[in-house]
Structures are given as C-alpha cells and as structure tokens.
Tab-separated table of C-alpha atoms in Angstrom:
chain	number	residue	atom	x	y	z
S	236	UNK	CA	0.000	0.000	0.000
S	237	UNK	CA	1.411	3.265	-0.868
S	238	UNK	CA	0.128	6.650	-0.077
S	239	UNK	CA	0.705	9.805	-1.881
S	240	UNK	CA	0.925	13.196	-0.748
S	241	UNK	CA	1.454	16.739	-2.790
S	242	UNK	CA	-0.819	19.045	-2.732
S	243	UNK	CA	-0.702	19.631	-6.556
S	244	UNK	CA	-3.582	17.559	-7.299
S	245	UNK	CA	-2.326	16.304	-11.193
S	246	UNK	CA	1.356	15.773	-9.541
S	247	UNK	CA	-0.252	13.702	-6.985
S	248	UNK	CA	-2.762	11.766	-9.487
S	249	UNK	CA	0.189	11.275	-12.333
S	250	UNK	CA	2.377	9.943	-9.788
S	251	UNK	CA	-0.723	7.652	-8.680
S	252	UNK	CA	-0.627	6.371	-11.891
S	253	UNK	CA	3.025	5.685	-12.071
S	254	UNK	CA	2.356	3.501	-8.545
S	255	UNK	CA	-0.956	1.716	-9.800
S	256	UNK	CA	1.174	0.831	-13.136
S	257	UNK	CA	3.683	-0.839	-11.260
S	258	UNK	CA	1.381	-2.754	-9.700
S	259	UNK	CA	0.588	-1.254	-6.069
S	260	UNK	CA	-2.500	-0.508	-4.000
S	261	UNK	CA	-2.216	3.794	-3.545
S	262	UNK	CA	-4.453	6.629	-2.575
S	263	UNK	CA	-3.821	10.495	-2.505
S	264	UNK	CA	-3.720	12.953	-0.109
S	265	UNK	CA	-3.131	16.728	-0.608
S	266	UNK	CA	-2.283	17.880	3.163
S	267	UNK	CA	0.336	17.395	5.403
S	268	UNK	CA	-2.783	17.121	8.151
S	269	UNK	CA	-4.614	14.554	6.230
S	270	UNK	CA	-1.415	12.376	5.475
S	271	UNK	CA	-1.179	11.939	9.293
S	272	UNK	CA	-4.600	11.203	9.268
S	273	UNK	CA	-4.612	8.436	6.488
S	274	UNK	CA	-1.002	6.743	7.688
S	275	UNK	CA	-2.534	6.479	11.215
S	276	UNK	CA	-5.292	5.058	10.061
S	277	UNK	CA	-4.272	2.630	7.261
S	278	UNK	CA	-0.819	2.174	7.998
S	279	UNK	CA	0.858	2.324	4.006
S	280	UNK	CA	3.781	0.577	3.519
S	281	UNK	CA	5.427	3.486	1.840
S	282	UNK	CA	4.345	7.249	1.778
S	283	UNK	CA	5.783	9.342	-1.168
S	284	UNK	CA	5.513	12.585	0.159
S	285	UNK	CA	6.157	15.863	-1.282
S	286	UNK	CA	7.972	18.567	0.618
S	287	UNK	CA	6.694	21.911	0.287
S	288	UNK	CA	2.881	21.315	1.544
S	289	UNK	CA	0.764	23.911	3.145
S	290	UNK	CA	0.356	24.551	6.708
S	291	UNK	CA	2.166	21.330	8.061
S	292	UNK	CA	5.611	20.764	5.808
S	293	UNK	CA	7.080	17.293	4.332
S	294	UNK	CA	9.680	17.781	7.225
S	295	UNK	CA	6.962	18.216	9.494
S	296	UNK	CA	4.884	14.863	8.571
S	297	UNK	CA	8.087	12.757	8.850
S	298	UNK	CA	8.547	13.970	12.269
S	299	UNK	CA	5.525	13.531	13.503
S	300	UNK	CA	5.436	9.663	11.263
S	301	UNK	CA	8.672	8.945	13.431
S	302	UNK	CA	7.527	9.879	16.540
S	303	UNK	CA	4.727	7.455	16.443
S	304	UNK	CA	5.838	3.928	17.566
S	305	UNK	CA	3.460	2.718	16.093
S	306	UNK	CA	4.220	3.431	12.648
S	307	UNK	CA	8.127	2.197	12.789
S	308	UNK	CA	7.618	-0.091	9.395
S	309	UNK	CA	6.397	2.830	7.392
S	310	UNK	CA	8.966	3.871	4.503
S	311	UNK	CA	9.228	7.668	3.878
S	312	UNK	CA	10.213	8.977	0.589
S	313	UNK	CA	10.233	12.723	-0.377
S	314	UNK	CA	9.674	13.830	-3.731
S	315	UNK	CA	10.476	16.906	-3.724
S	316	UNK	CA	11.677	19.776	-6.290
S	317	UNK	CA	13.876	20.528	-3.152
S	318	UNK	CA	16.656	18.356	-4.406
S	319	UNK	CA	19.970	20.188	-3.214
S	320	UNK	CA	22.230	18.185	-0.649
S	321	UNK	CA	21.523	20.402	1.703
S	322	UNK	CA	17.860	19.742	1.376
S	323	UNK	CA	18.426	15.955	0.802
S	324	UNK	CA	19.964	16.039	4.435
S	325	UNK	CA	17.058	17.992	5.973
S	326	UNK	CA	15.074	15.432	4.284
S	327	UNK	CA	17.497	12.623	5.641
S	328	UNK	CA	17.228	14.703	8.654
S	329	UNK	CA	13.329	14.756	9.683
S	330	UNK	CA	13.004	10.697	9.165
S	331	UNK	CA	12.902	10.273	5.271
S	332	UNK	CA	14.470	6.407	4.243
S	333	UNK	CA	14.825	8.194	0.705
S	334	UNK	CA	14.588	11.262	-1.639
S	335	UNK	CA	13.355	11.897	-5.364
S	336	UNK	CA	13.567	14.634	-6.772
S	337	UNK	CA	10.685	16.057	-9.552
S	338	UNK	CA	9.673	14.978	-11.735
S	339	UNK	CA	10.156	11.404	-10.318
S	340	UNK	CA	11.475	8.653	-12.649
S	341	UNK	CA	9.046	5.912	-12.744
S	342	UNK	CA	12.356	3.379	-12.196
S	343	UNK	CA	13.529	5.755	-9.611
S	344	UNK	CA	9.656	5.135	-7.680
S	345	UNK	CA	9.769	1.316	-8.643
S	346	UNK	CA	13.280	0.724	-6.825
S	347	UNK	CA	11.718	2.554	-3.338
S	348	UNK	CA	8.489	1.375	-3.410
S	349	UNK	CA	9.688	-2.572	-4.395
C-alpha cells in the first residue's frame, strides 16, 4: 500500500498512476494534516511525500510519522523539487528512508516502493 501526498492535485494523481502501473495498492492525499490522518489510520507501507505542503511541511509529517511507535515499518520517501544536498539532508534529517527529486522517474519510484 502506498500513499501519496502533494498538494498539486495532477502531480499527486500522475504519480498515482506511475504507482498503480507498477502494480501497487495507492491513494492520494493533498495535506500534510490529512497524510497523518490516512497513515494512522491505514498504515501504508510506503508514503511518497512531497515537501513543500501547506500549513504542516514534508519535514513536518516525517517527524511527527517517526515519533509514532506505532508506525516504525512505514517507509518515507520525499519527492520533492527541493533536491539540493543540503535539502536531501534535511530530508534525511526529519526521518525520510529516501529522496526523489521532480519529476520522479518511474524506475527511480519502482526501486523505493519494491
């Protein structure tokens, strides 16, 4: 199960496509709020979340992912159009396993979410 998260609604639907091609089970959310929301209450195997969200940050939502025990098997990947190393290791940082930047390669989404 994989769970999106931008808040550009055709980022987050093409990259649900890219997911669903490859074979996975993935919904979208556009809010760093509502991500919390929907991994607390489904518990995705991965969450592909973008950085620069309103109101509650990409940073923010891996923080708040890691600080729940209860989601410790959850893999975090930002895709992000952050993609300097300095933002990779904020990324790195707040929880993230990995980082892609955008546009994502689909191989680049297939290796993570495998």
């Amino acid at each position: 199960r994989v769970l999106v998260v931008d808040d550009n609604v055709d980022a987050a639907e093409s990259l649900c496509d890219v997911v669903a091609f490859l074979g996975h089970e993935v919904e979208a959310v556009h809010d760093g709020r509502a991500a919390l929301d929907r991994v607390r209450e489904r518990h995705p195997d991965v969450v592909l979340c973008d950085i620069g969200l309103p109101g509650m940050d990409g940073y923010e939502v891996a923080r708040a992912i890691r600080a729940d025990r209860s989601l410790d098997g959850v893999r975090l990947v930002a895709v992000s159009g952050y993609a300097q190393p300095e933002d990779r290791q904020r990324a790195s940082s707040a929880g993230f396993d990995a980082h892609i930047a955008k546009p994502a390669d689909p191989s680049a989404i297939e290796r993570l979410i495998a």
